[in-house]
Coordinates of C-alpha atoms and ligand atoms in Angstrom, one line a residue:
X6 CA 46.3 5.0 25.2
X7 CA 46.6 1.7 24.1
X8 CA 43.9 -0.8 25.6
X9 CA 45.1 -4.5 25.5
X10 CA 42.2 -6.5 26.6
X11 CA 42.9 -10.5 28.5
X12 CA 39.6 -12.2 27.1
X13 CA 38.3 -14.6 29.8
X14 CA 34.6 -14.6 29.7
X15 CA 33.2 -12.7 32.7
X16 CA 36.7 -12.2 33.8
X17 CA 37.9 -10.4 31.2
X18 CA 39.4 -7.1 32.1
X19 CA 42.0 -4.8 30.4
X20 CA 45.5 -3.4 30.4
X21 CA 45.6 0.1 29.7
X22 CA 49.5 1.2 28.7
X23 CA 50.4 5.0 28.7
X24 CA 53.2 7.1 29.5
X25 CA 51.9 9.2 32.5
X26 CA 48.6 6.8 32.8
X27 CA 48.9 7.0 36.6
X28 CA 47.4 10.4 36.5
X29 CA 44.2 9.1 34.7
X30 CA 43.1 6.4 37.5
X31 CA 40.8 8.5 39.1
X32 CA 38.7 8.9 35.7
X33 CA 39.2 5.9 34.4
X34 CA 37.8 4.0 37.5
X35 CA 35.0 6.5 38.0
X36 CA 32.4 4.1 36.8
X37 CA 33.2 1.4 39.3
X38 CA 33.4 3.7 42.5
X39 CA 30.1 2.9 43.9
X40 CA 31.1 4.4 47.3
X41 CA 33.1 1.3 48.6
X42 CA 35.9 1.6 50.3
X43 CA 39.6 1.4 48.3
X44 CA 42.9 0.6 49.8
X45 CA 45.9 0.8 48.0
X46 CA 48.1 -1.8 48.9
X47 CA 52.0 -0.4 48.6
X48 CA 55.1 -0.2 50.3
X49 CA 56.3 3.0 52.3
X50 CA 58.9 4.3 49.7
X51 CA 56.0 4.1 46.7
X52 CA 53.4 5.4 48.6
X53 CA 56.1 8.3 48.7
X54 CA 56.8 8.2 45.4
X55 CA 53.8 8.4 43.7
X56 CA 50.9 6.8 46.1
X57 CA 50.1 9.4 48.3
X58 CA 49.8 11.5 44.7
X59 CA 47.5 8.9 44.0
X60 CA 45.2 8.5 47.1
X61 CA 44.7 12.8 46.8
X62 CA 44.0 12.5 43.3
X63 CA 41.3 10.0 44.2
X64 CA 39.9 11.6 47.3
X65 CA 39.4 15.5 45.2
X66 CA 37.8 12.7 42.9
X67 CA 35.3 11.6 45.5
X68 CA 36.7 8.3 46.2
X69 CA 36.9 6.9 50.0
X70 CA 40.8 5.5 50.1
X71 CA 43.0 4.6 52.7
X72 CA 46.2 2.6 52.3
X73 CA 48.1 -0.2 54.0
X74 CA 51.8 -0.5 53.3
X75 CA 54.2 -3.7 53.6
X76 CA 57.5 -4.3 54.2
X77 CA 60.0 -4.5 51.1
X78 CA 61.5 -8.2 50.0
X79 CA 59.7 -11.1 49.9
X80 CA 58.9 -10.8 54.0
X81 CA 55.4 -8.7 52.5
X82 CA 54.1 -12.7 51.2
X83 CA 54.6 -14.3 54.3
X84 CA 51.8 -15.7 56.1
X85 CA 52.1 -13.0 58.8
X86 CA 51.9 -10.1 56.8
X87 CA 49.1 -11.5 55.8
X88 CA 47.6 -11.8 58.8
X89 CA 48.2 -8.3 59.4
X90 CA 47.0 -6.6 56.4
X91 CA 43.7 -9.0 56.5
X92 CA 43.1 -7.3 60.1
X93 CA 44.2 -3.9 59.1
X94 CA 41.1 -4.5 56.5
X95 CA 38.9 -5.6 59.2
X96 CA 40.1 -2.7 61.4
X97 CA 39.3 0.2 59.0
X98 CA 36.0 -1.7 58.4
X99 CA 36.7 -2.6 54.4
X100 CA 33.4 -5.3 53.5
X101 CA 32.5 -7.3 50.1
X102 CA 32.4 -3.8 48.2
X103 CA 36.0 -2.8 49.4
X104 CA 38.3 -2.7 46.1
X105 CA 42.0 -2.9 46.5
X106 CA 44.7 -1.4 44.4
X107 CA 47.8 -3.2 44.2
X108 CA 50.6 -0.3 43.6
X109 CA 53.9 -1.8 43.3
X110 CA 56.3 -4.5 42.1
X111 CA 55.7 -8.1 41.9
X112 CA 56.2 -8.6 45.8
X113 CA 53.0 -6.3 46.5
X114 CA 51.1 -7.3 43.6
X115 CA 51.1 -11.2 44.4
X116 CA 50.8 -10.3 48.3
X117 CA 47.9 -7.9 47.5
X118 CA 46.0 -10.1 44.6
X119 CA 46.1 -12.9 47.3
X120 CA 44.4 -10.7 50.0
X121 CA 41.7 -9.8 47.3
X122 CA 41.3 -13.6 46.0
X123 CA 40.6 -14.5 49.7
X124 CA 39.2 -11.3 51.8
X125 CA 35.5 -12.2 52.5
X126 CA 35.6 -15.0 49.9
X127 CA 37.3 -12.3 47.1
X128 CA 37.1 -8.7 46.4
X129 CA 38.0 -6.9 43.0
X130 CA 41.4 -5.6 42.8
X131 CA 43.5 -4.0 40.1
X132 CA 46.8 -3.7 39.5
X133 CA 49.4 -0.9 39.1
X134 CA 52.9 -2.4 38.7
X135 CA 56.3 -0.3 39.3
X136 CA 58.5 -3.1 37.9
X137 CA 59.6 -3.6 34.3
X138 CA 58.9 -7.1 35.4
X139 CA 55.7 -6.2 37.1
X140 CA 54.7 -4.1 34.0
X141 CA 55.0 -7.7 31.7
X142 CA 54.6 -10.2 33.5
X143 CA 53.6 -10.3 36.8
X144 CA 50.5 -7.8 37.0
X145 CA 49.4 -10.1 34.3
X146 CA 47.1 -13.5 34.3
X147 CA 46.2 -13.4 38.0
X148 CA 49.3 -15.5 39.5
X149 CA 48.6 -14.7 43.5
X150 CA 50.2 -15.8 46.4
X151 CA 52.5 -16.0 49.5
X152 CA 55.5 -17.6 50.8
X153 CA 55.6 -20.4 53.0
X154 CA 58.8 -21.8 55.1
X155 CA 58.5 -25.0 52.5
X156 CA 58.9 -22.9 49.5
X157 CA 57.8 -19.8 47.5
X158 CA 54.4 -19.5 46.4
X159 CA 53.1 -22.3 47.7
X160 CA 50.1 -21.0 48.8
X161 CA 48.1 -18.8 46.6
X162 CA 45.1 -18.7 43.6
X163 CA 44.6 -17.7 40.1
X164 CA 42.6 -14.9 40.8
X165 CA 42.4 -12.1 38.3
X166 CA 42.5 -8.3 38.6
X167 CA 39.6 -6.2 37.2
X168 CA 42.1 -4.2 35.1
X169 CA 46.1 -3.1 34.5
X170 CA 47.1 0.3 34.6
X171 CA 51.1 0.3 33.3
X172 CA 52.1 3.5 33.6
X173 CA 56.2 3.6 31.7
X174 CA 57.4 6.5 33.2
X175 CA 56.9 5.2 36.6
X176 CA 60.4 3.4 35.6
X177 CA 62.2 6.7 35.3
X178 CA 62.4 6.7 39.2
X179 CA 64.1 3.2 39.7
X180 CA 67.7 2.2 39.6
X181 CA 68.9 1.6 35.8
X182 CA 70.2 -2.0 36.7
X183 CA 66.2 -3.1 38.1
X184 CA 64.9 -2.1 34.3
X185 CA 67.5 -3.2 33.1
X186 CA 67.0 -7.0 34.5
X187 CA 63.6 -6.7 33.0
X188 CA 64.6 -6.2 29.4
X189 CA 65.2 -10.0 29.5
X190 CA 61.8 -10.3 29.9
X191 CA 61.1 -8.6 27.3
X192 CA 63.2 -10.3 24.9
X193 CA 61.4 -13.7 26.3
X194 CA 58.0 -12.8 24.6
X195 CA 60.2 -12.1 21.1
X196 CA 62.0 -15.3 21.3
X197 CA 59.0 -17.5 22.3
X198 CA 56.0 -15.4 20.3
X199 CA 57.5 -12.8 17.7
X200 CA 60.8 -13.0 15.9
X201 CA 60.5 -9.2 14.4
X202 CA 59.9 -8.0 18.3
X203 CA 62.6 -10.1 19.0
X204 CA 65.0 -9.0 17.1
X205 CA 64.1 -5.3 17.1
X206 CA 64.4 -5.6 21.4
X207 CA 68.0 -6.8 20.6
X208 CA 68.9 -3.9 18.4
X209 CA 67.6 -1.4 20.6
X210 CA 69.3 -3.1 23.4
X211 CA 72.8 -1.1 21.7
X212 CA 71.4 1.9 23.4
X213 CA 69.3 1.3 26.4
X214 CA 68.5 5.2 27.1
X215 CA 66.5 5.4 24.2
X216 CA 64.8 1.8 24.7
X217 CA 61.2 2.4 23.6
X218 CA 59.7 1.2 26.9
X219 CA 55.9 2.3 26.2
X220 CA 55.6 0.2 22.6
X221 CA 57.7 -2.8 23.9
X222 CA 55.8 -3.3 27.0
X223 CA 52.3 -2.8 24.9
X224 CA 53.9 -5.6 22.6
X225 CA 54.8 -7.7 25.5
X226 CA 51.7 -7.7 27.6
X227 CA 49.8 -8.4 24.6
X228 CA 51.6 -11.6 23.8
X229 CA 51.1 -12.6 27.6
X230 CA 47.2 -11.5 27.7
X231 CA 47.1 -13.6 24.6
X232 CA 48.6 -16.5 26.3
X233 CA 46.3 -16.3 29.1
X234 CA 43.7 -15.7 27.4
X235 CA 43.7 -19.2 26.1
X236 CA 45.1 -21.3 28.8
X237 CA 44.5 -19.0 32.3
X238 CA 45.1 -22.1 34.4
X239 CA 48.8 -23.3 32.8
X240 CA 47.6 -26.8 31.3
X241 CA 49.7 -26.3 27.9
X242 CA 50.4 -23.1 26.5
X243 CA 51.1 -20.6 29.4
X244 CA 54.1 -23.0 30.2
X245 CA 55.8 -21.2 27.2
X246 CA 55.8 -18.1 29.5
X247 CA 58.5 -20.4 31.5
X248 CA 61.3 -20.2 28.8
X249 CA 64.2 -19.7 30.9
X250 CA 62.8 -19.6 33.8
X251 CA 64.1 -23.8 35.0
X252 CA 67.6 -23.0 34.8
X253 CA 66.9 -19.2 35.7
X254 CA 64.9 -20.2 39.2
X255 CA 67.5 -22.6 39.7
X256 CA 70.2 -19.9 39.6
X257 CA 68.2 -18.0 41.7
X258 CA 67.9 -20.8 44.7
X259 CA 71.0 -21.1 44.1
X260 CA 72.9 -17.9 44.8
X261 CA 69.8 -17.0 46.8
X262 CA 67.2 -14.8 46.6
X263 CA 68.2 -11.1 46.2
X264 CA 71.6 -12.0 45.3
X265 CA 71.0 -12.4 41.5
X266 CA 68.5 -10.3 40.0
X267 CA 65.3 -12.5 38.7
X268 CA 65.4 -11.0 35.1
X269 CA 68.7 -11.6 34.8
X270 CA 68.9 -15.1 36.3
X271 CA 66.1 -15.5 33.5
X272 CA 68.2 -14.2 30.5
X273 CA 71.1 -16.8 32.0
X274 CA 68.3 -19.3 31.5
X275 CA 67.2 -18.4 28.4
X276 CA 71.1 -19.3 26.6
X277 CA 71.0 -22.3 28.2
X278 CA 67.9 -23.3 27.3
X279 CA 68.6 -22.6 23.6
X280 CA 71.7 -24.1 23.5
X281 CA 69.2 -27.4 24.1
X282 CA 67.1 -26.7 21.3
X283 CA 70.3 -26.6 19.5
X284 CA 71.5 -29.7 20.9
X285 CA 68.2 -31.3 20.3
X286 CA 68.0 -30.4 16.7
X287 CA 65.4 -27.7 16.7
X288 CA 66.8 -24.1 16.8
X289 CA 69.4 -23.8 14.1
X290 CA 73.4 -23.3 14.9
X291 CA 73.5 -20.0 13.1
X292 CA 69.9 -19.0 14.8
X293 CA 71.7 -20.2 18.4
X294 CA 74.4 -17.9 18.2
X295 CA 71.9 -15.1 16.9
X296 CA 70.1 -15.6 19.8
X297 CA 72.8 -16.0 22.4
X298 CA 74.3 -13.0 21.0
X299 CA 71.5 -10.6 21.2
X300 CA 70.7 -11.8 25.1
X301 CA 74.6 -10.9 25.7
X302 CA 74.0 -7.3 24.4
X303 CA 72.3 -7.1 27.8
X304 CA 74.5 -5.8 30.7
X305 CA 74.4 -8.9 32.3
X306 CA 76.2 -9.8 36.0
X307 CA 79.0 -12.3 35.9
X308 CA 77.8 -15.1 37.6
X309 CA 79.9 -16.2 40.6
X310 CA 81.5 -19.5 40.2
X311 CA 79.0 -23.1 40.5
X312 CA 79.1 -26.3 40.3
X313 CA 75.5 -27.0 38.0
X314 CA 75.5 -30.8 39.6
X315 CA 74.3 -28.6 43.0
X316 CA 71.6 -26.9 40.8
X317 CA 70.3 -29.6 39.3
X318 CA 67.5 -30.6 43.4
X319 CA 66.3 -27.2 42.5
X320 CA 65.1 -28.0 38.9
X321 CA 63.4 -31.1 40.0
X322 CA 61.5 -29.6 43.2
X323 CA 60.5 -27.1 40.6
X324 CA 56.9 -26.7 40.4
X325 CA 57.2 -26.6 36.7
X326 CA 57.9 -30.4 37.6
X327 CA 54.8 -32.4 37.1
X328 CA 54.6 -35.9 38.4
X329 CA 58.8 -35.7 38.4
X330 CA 58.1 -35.3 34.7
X331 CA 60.2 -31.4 33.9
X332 CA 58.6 -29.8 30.9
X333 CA 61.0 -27.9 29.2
X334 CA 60.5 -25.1 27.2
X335 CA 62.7 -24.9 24.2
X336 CA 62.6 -23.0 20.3
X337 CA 61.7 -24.7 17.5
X338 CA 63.2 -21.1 15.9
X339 CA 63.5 -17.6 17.1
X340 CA 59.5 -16.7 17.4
X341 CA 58.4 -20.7 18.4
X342 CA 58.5 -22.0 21.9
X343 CA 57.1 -25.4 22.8
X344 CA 57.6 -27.7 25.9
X345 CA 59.5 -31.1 25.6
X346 CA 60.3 -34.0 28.2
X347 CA 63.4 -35.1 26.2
X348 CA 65.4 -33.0 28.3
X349 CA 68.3 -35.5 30.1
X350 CA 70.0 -34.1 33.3
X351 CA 73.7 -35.1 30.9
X352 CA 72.0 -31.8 29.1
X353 CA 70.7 -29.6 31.5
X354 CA 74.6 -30.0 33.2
X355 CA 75.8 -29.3 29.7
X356 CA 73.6 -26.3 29.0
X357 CA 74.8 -24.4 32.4
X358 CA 78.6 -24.8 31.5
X359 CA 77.5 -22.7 28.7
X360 CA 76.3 -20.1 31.3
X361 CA 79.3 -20.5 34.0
Ligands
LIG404 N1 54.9 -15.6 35.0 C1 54.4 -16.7 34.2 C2 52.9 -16.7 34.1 O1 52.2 -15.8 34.5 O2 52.4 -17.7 33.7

């Protein structure tokens, strides 16, 4: 098993990545079941799929556990589900001791990690995503929240999980194009952290069945838990963990939410943004079209026709936007991210005609 730890003082915690890991819970957790209460927080179709597995395996293990499950979409972080789940807590009497497990994709875990940051004045919870996504990225460096009718995580804490449990072969059960959108992902960590992982993602991109899921997602959470573990609150370098991501959440507003794929709005956003560093000087031509041609190896959706002048509101109501001041991420070279303000509207218009 490989053990990936995010060093934060008395918040440290780790990620533990293994094929079948989900299995193991029960004995890896042993030490921290004191006889409180557990709840997994999940959805209806996971709890099917591997929760209620779960909750049995920690019952014969002599663990109290009950469940709560929320809706699927975005609807499980608004302000009424939380509500709910709060007073299901309440209901089946959960207290200060009451330790939730967060079993799902990013949805649940953000939902759920924002019911533990604020339950009684925060609980411990731990996270086990069921997203490629989830697996690198969101399960990691204790982003919570919920929605509000103003905007998407607008509400919500950095409030981090007492461990990871990323268990690859939960993937095997999801649709091909949902891991797919989170190979992106996966390339982000190469192009902004490691050129060799970057460039070995891209060759194994040529045949996705035999990806190795289990070492790439070890690689990528270690990048992020190194990340966090040197800026957990996102002054300076955890903004790197945004390449793509202004262009790619503007696609996403855009078209809508649930019409394009995050990861994939993402990998859209990750050729336009190096086509910037290009165009600023930094990333080399030949290194450009390296990297633009390794992100196109993924099966990525046509995007439907747009006019980028209507995208541009949605980059500066980003929250990436700091006192109307965007801080881009761009490469230096394949391997080197940093953040910039140079970036003129002329060239974020420019950069998302390469992307039409
Ligand atoms: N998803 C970016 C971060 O956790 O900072």
């Amino acid at each position: 098993m490989k053990t990936i730890n995010v060093n934060l003082e008395k918040r440290s915690y780790p990620i533990y990545v293994e094929n079948g890991l989900i299995k193991e819970i029960p004995s890896i957790l042993k030490d921290h079941n004191k006889d409180q209460k557990w709840i997994i927080i999940s959805q209806h179709r996971l709890m099917e799929f591997f929760g209620f597995e779960l909750m049995n395996q920690l019952k014969q293990a002599g663990y109290s556990v009950d469940y709560i499950t929320v809706p699927t979409g975005e609807t499980a972080k608004s302000i009424l589900e939380f509500n709910r789940i709060i007073s299901q807590m309440i209901e089946m009497k959960c207290d200060r001791s009451t330790t939730i497990l967060a079993l799902g994709g990013g949805v649940v875990g953000d939902a759920a990690g924002f019911v533990a940051s604020s339950f009684m004045r925060g609980i411990d919870y731990y996270q086990i995503p069921t997203t490629l996504l989830a697996m690198v990225d969101s399960s990691i460096g204790g982003k919570t929240g919920i929605n509000i009718a103003e905007g998407k995580n607008l509400v919500g804490a950095i409030y981090q999980p007492k461990g990871v449990f990323v268990d690859p072969t939960i993937l095997e059960s999801l649709p091909k194009e949902e891991v797919v959108s989170g190979l992106g992902e996966i390339l982000k960590y190469g192009a902004i952290k490691d050129a060799t992982f970057f460039s070995a993602t891209s060759q194994h991109l040529e045949n996705i069945d035999a990806f190795p899921f289990e070492d790439a997602i070890a690689r990528s959470c270690e990048i992020k838990a190194t990340i966090v573990s040197q800026d957990e609150r996102e002054g300076g370098l955890r903004r790197l963990l945004n390449f793509g991501h202004t262009i790619g959440h503007a696609l996403e507003a855009h078209f809508g939410y649930g019409q394009i794929r995050h990861g994939d709005a993402v990998s859209y956003g990750m050729i336009s943004a190096g086509w910037i560093s290009k165009e600023l000087g930094l990333l080399k031509k030949d290194d450009y079209k390296t990297f633009k041609q390794s992100i196109l190896r993924l099966p990525l959706p046509i995007l439907n026709k747009f006019d980028p002048v209507s995208l541009l509101p949605f980059i500066k109501n980003d929250k990436k936007t700091i006192s109307g001041q965007l801080h881009f991420v761009i490469l230096n070279q394949i391997g080197s991210a940093d953040t910039t303000e140079k970036v003129t509207d002329e060239l974020l218009l420019n950069s998302m005609k390469i992307i039409q």
